[in-house]
Coordinates of N, CA, C and O and ligand atoms in Angstrom, one line a residue:
M293 N -96.6 26.4 86.5 CA -96.4 25.1 85.8 C -97.8 24.7 85.2 O -98.8 25.0 85.8
K294 N -97.7 24.0 84.1 CA -98.9 23.5 83.5 C -98.8 22.0 83.2 O -97.7 21.5 83.0
M295 N -99.9 21.4 83.1 CA -100.0 20.0 82.6 C -100.7 20.0 81.2 O -101.8 20.5 81.1
I296 N -100.0 19.5 80.2 CA -100.6 19.4 78.9 C -101.0 17.9 78.7 O -100.1 17.0 78.8
V297 N -102.3 17.7 78.3 CA -102.7 16.4 78.0 C -103.0 16.4 76.5 O -103.8 17.2 76.0
A298 N -102.3 15.6 75.8 CA -102.4 15.6 74.3 C -102.8 14.2 73.8 O -102.1 13.2 74.0
I299 N -103.9 14.1 73.1 CA -104.4 12.8 72.5 C -104.0 12.9 71.0 O -104.5 13.8 70.3
V300 N -103.2 11.9 70.6 CA -102.8 11.9 69.2 C -103.0 10.6 68.6 O -103.2 9.6 69.3
Q301 N -102.8 10.5 67.3 CA -103.0 9.2 66.6 C -101.7 8.4 66.8 O -100.6 8.9 66.9
D302 N -101.9 7.1 66.9 CA -100.8 6.1 67.2 C -99.7 6.3 66.1 O -98.5 6.3 66.5
Q303 N -100.0 6.6 64.9 CA -99.0 6.7 63.8 C -98.1 7.9 64.0 O -97.0 7.9 63.5
D304 N -98.5 8.9 64.8 CA -97.7 10.1 65.0 C -96.9 10.0 66.4 O -96.0 10.8 66.6
S305 N -97.2 9.0 67.2 CA -96.7 9.0 68.6 C -95.2 8.8 68.7 O -94.6 9.4 69.5
R306 N -94.6 7.9 67.9 CA -93.2 7.6 68.0 C -92.4 8.9 67.7 O -91.5 9.2 68.4
R307 N -92.7 9.5 66.5 CA -92.0 10.7 66.1 C -92.1 11.8 67.1 O -91.2 12.5 67.5
L308 N -93.3 12.0 67.7 CA -93.6 13.0 68.7 C -92.8 12.8 69.9 O -92.2 13.7 70.5
S309 N -92.8 11.5 70.3 CA -92.0 11.1 71.5 C -90.5 11.4 71.3 O -89.9 12.0 72.3
D310 N -90.0 11.1 70.2 CA -88.6 11.4 69.9 C -88.3 12.9 70.0 O -87.3 13.4 70.5
D311 N -89.3 13.7 69.4 CA -89.1 15.1 69.4 C -89.2 15.8 70.8 O -88.5 16.7 71.1
F312 N -90.0 15.2 71.6 CA -90.1 15.7 73.0 C -88.7 15.5 73.7 O -88.2 16.4 74.3
V313 N -88.1 14.3 73.5 CA -86.8 14.1 74.1 C -85.7 15.0 73.5 O -85.0 15.6 74.3
E314 N -85.8 15.2 72.2 CA -84.8 16.1 71.5 C -84.9 17.5 72.1 O -83.9 18.2 72.2
H315 N -86.1 18.0 72.4 CA -86.3 19.4 72.9 C -86.2 19.4 74.4 O -86.5 20.5 75.0
G316 N -85.9 18.4 75.1 CA -85.8 18.4 76.6 C -87.1 18.6 77.3 O -87.2 19.3 78.3
M317 N -88.2 18.0 76.7 CA -89.5 18.1 77.3 C -89.9 16.7 77.9 O -89.8 15.7 77.1
R318 N -90.2 16.7 79.1 CA -90.5 15.4 79.8 C -92.0 15.0 79.6 O -92.9 15.9 79.7
A319 N -92.2 13.8 79.1 CA -93.5 13.4 78.8 C -93.8 11.9 79.2 O -92.8 11.1 79.3
T320 N -95.0 11.6 79.6 CA -95.4 10.2 79.8 C -96.4 9.9 78.8 O -97.3 10.6 78.4
K321 N -96.2 8.6 78.2 CA -97.1 8.2 77.1 C -98.0 7.1 77.6 O -97.5 6.1 78.2
L322 N -99.3 7.3 77.3 CA -100.3 6.2 77.7 C -101.0 5.7 76.5 O -101.3 6.5 75.6
S323 N -101.3 4.4 76.5 CA -102.1 3.9 75.5 C -103.6 4.2 75.8 O -104.0 3.9 77.0
S324 N -104.3 4.7 74.9 CA -105.7 5.1 75.2 C -106.6 4.6 74.0 O -106.1 4.2 73.0
T325 N -107.9 4.8 74.2 CA -108.9 4.4 73.2 C -109.9 5.5 73.0 O -110.5 6.0 74.0
G326 N -110.1 5.9 71.8 CA -111.1 6.9 71.5 C -112.5 6.4 71.8 O -112.9 5.3 71.4
G327 N -113.3 7.2 72.4 CA -114.7 6.8 72.8 C -115.6 6.7 71.6 O -116.6 5.9 71.6
F328 N -115.3 7.4 70.5 CA -116.2 7.3 69.3 C -115.8 6.1 68.4 O -116.6 5.3 68.1
L329 N -114.6 6.2 67.9 CA -114.1 5.1 67.0 C -113.8 3.8 67.7 O -113.7 2.7 67.1
R330 N -113.6 3.9 69.0 CA -113.2 2.7 69.8 C -111.9 2.1 69.2 O -111.7 0.9 69.2
A331 N -111.0 3.0 68.7 CA -109.7 2.5 68.1 C -108.6 3.1 69.0 O -108.8 4.1 69.7
G332 N -107.5 2.5 69.0 CA -106.4 2.9 69.8 C -105.9 4.3 69.4 O -105.8 4.6 68.3
N333 N -105.5 5.1 70.4 CA -104.8 6.3 70.2 C -103.8 6.5 71.3 O -103.7 5.6 72.2
T334 N -103.0 7.5 71.3 CA -102.0 7.7 72.4 C -102.2 9.0 73.1 O -102.5 10.0 72.5
T335 N -102.1 9.0 74.4 CA -102.2 10.2 75.2 C -100.9 10.5 75.9 O -100.3 9.6 76.5
F336 N -100.4 11.7 75.7 CA -99.2 12.2 76.3 C -99.6 13.1 77.5 O -100.5 14.0 77.3
I337 N -98.9 13.0 78.6 CA -99.0 13.9 79.7 C -97.6 14.6 79.8 O -96.6 13.9 79.9
I338 N -97.7 15.9 79.7 CA -96.4 16.7 79.8 C -96.5 17.7 80.9 O -97.4 18.6 80.8
G339 N -95.6 17.7 81.8 CA -95.5 18.7 82.9 C -94.5 19.7 82.4 O -93.3 19.3 82.1
I340 N -94.8 21.0 82.4 CA -93.9 22.0 81.7 C -94.1 23.4 82.4 O -95.1 23.7 82.8
E341 N -93.0 24.1 82.4 CA -93.0 25.5 82.9 C -93.9 26.3 82.0 O -94.0 26.1 80.8
N342 N -94.6 27.3 82.6 CA -95.5 28.2 81.9 C -94.9 28.8 80.6 O -95.5 28.8 79.6
R343 N -93.6 29.2 80.7 CA -93.0 29.9 79.6 C -92.7 29.0 78.4 O -92.4 29.4 77.3
R344 N -92.8 27.6 78.6 CA -92.5 26.7 77.5 C -93.8 26.0 76.9 O -93.7 25.2 76.1
V345 N -95.0 26.5 77.4 CA -96.2 25.8 76.9 C -96.3 26.0 75.4 O -96.6 25.0 74.7
E346 N -96.1 27.2 74.9 CA -96.3 27.4 73.4 C -95.3 26.5 72.6 O -95.6 26.1 71.5
E347 N -94.1 26.4 73.2 CA -93.1 25.6 72.5 C -93.5 24.1 72.4 O -93.4 23.5 71.4
V348 N -94.1 23.6 73.5 CA -94.6 22.2 73.5 C -95.8 22.1 72.4 O -95.8 21.1 71.6
L349 N -96.7 23.1 72.4 CA -97.8 23.0 71.5 C -97.2 23.0 70.0 O -97.8 22.3 69.2
A350 N -96.2 23.8 69.8 CA -95.6 23.8 68.4 C -95.0 22.5 68.1 O -95.1 22.0 66.9
V351 N -94.3 21.8 69.0 CA -93.8 20.5 68.7 C -94.9 19.5 68.4 O -94.8 18.7 67.5
I352 N -96.0 19.6 69.2 CA -97.1 18.6 68.9 C -97.7 18.9 67.5 O -97.9 18.0 66.7
K353 N -97.9 20.2 67.3 CA -98.5 20.6 66.0 C -97.6 20.1 64.8 O -98.1 19.7 63.8
G354 N -96.3 20.2 65.0 CA -95.4 19.9 63.9 C -95.3 18.4 63.6 O -94.7 18.0 62.6
N355 N -95.8 17.6 64.6 CA -95.7 16.1 64.4 C -97.0 15.4 64.2 O -97.0 14.2 64.0
C356 N -98.1 16.1 64.2 CA -99.4 15.4 64.2 C -100.2 15.8 63.0 O -100.4 17.0 62.7
S357 N -100.7 14.8 62.2 CA -101.4 15.1 61.0 C -102.9 14.7 61.1 O -103.2 13.7 61.9
T358 N -103.7 15.4 60.4 CA -105.1 15.0 60.3 C -105.3 13.9 59.3 O -104.6 14.0 58.2
R359 N -106.1 12.9 59.6 CA -106.3 11.9 58.6 C -107.8 11.5 58.6 O -108.5 11.7 59.6
N360 N -108.3 11.0 57.4 CA -109.7 10.6 57.3 C -109.7 9.1 57.6 O -108.9 8.3 57.1
Q361 N -110.7 8.7 58.3 CA -110.9 7.3 58.6 C -112.4 7.0 58.3 O -113.3 7.7 58.5
T362 N -112.5 5.8 57.6 CA -113.9 5.3 57.3 C -114.4 4.4 58.3 O -113.7 3.4 58.7
V363 N -115.6 4.6 58.8 CA -116.2 3.7 59.9 C -117.4 3.0 59.3 O -118.3 3.7 58.7
M364 N -117.5 1.7 59.4 CA -118.6 1.0 58.8 C -119.8 1.0 59.8 O -120.9 1.2 59.3
N365 N -119.6 0.9 61.1 CA -120.7 0.8 62.0 C -120.5 1.8 63.1 O -120.2 1.4 64.2
P366 N -120.8 3.1 62.9 CA -120.6 4.0 64.0 C -121.6 3.8 65.1 O -122.7 3.4 64.8
P367 N -121.2 4.0 66.3 CA -122.1 3.8 67.4 C -123.3 4.8 67.3 O -123.1 5.9 66.7
T368 N -124.4 4.5 67.8 CA -125.6 5.4 67.7 C -126.2 5.6 69.0 O -126.2 4.7 69.9
Y369 N -126.8 6.8 69.1 CA -127.6 7.1 70.3 C -129.1 7.1 70.0 O -129.9 7.5 70.8
D370 N -129.4 6.6 68.8 CA -130.8 6.5 68.3 C -131.4 5.3 68.9 O -131.3 4.2 68.3
L371 N -132.1 5.4 70.0 CA -132.6 4.2 70.7 C -133.8 3.6 70.0 O -134.1 2.4 70.2
S372 N -134.4 4.3 69.0 CA -135.5 3.8 68.3 C -135.0 2.8 67.2 O -135.7 1.9 66.7
M373 N -133.7 2.8 67.0 CA -133.0 1.9 66.0 C -133.6 2.0 64.6 O -133.6 1.1 63.8
E374 N -134.1 3.2 64.3 CA -134.7 3.4 63.0 C -133.7 3.7 61.9 O -134.0 3.7 60.7
T375 N -132.5 4.1 62.4 CA -131.5 4.5 61.4 C -130.7 3.3 60.8 O -130.4 2.3 61.6
D376 N -130.5 3.3 59.5 CA -129.8 2.2 58.9 C -128.3 2.5 59.1 O -127.8 3.5 58.6
L377 N -127.6 1.6 59.8 CA -126.2 1.9 60.1 C -125.2 1.1 59.3 O -124.0 1.0 59.6
T378 N -125.6 0.5 58.2 CA -124.7 -0.3 57.4 C -123.9 0.5 56.4 O -123.0 -0.1 55.8
Y379 N -124.1 1.8 56.2 CA -123.3 2.6 55.3 C -122.1 3.1 55.9 O -122.0 3.3 57.1
P380 N -121.0 3.2 55.1 CA -119.7 3.8 55.7 C -119.8 5.3 55.9 O -120.4 5.9 55.1
I381 N -119.2 5.8 56.9 CA -119.1 7.2 57.1 C -117.6 7.6 57.2 O -116.8 6.8 57.7
D382 N -117.3 8.8 56.7 CA -115.9 9.3 56.8 C -115.8 10.2 58.0 O -116.6 11.1 58.2
V383 N -114.8 10.0 58.9 CA -114.6 11.0 59.9 C -113.2 11.5 59.8 O -112.3 10.8 59.5
E384 N -113.0 12.8 60.1 CA -111.6 13.4 60.1 C -111.1 13.3 61.6 O -111.7 13.8 62.5
V385 N -109.9 12.6 61.7 CA -109.4 12.4 63.0 C -108.1 13.3 63.2 O -107.3 13.3 62.3
G386 N -108.0 13.9 64.4 CA -106.7 14.6 64.7 C -106.5 15.8 63.9 O -107.4 16.4 63.4
G387 N -105.2 16.2 63.8 CA -104.0 16.0 64.4 C -103.9 15.7 65.9 O -103.5 14.6 66.3
A388 N -104.3 16.6 66.8 CA -104.1 16.4 68.2 C -105.2 17.1 68.9 O -105.6 18.2 68.5
T389 N -105.7 16.4 70.0 CA -106.7 17.1 70.9 C -105.9 17.4 72.2 O -105.4 16.5 72.8
I390 N -105.9 18.7 72.6 CA -105.0 19.1 73.6 C -105.8 19.8 74.7 O -106.6 20.7 74.5
F391 N -105.4 19.5 76.0 CA -106.0 20.2 77.1 C -104.7 20.8 77.9 O -103.8 20.1 78.1
V392 N -104.8 22.1 78.3 CA -103.8 22.7 79.1 C -104.3 23.0 80.4 O -105.3 23.8 80.5
L393 N -103.8 22.4 81.5 CA -104.3 22.5 82.8 C -103.4 23.2 83.8 O -102.1 22.9 83.7
P394 N -103.9 24.0 84.7 CA -103.0 24.5 85.7 C -102.6 23.5 86.7 O -103.3 22.5 87.0
I395 N -101.4 23.6 87.3 CA -100.9 22.7 88.3 C -100.7 23.4 89.6 O -100.0 24.4 89.7
D396 N -101.3 22.9 90.7 CA -101.1 23.5 92.0 C -99.7 23.2 92.6 O -99.0 24.1 93.1
Q397 N -99.2 22.0 92.5 CA -97.9 21.6 93.0 C -97.3 20.6 92.1 O -98.0 19.8 91.5
F398 N -96.0 20.6 92.0 CA -95.2 19.6 91.3 C -94.1 19.1 92.3 O -93.3 19.9 92.7
K399 N -94.2 17.8 92.6 CA -93.2 17.3 93.5 C -92.6 16.0 93.0 O -93.3 15.2 92.4
Q400 N -91.4 15.8 93.3 CA -90.8 14.5 93.0 C -90.0 14.1 94.2 O -89.1 14.8 94.7
F401 N -90.2 12.9 94.7 CA -89.5 12.4 95.9 C -88.6 11.3 95.6 O -88.8 10.5 94.6
Ligands
2BA100 P1 -112.6 9.2 69.1 O1 -113.5 9.5 70.2 O2 -112.4 7.8 68.6 O3 -113.0 10.2 67.8 C1 -112.4 10.1 66.6 C2 -113.0 11.1 65.6 O4 -114.3 10.8 65.4 C3 -112.9 12.5 66.2 O5 -111.7 13.1 65.9 C4 -114.1 13.2 65.5 O6 -113.7 13.6 64.2 C5 -115.1 12.1 65.3 N1 -116.1 12.1 66.4 C6 -115.9 11.9 67.7 N2 -117.1 11.9 68.4 C7 -118.0 12.1 67.4 C8 -119.5 12.2 67.5 N3 -120.1 12.1 68.6 N4 -120.1 12.4 66.3 C9 -119.4 12.5 65.1 N5 -118.1 12.4 65.0 C10 -117.4 12.2 66.1 P2 -111.0 14.1 66.9 O7 -112.0 15.2 67.3 O8 -109.8 14.6 66.3 O9 -110.7 13.3 68.3 C11 -109.6 12.4 68.3 C12 -109.6 11.6 69.6 O10 -109.4 12.6 70.6 C13 -111.0 11.0 70.0 O11 -111.1 9.7 69.5 C14 -110.9 11.0 71.5 O12 -110.0 9.9 72.0 C15 -110.1 12.3 71.8 N6 -111.0 13.4 72.1 C16 -111.5 14.3 71.2 N7 -112.2 15.2 71.9 C17 -112.2 14.9 73.2 C18 -112.8 15.5 74.4 N8 -113.5 16.6 74.3 N9 -112.5 15.0 75.5 C19 -111.7 13.8 75.6 N10 -111.2 13.2 74.6 C20 -111.4 13.8 73.4

C-alpha cells in the first residue's frame, strides 16, 4: 500500500474530489497554505493499493492545471535588504505537487 500526498490549487480541488469518488478512490482533503505565495491550496491524502497508484496519478493529472500567478511582494531571504521588491513577478503554479510514500501498516478500527 502507498500513501499519496498531492498539493493542488483550490480551483481544481472540487473537480478532483468528485473524480476520486467516481473512481472509488478514498481521499482526505485538507486546507493548506503554500510556503512561498502564502496563499491557500488543497492537500489530498490518498491511501491506495500499489497496483492503483498510477491510476490515482492519472486522475490527478487529468484534473489539475498549471496557472501563472503574479506576486507583488515575494518574500526574500536577502537579509541585506538591498533588493527592490516592489516589482511584480510571475510564478507558474501547479498542476500538482505529489509525494508517493510507502505505508508500513493500514488499520481501521
Ligand atoms: P507555494 O510554496 O506557495 O509555491 C507556489 C509556486 O511558487 C510554486 O509552484 C513555484 O512555482 C513558486 N515557488 C515556490 N518556491 C519558490 C522559491 N523559493 N523561489 C521561486 N519560486 C518559488 P509549485 O512548485 O507548483 O508548488 C505549488 C505548491 O506546492 C507550493 O505553494 C507548496 O504549497 C507545494 N510544494 C511545492 N513543492 C513542495 C515541496 N518540495 N515540499 C512541500 N510542498 C511543496
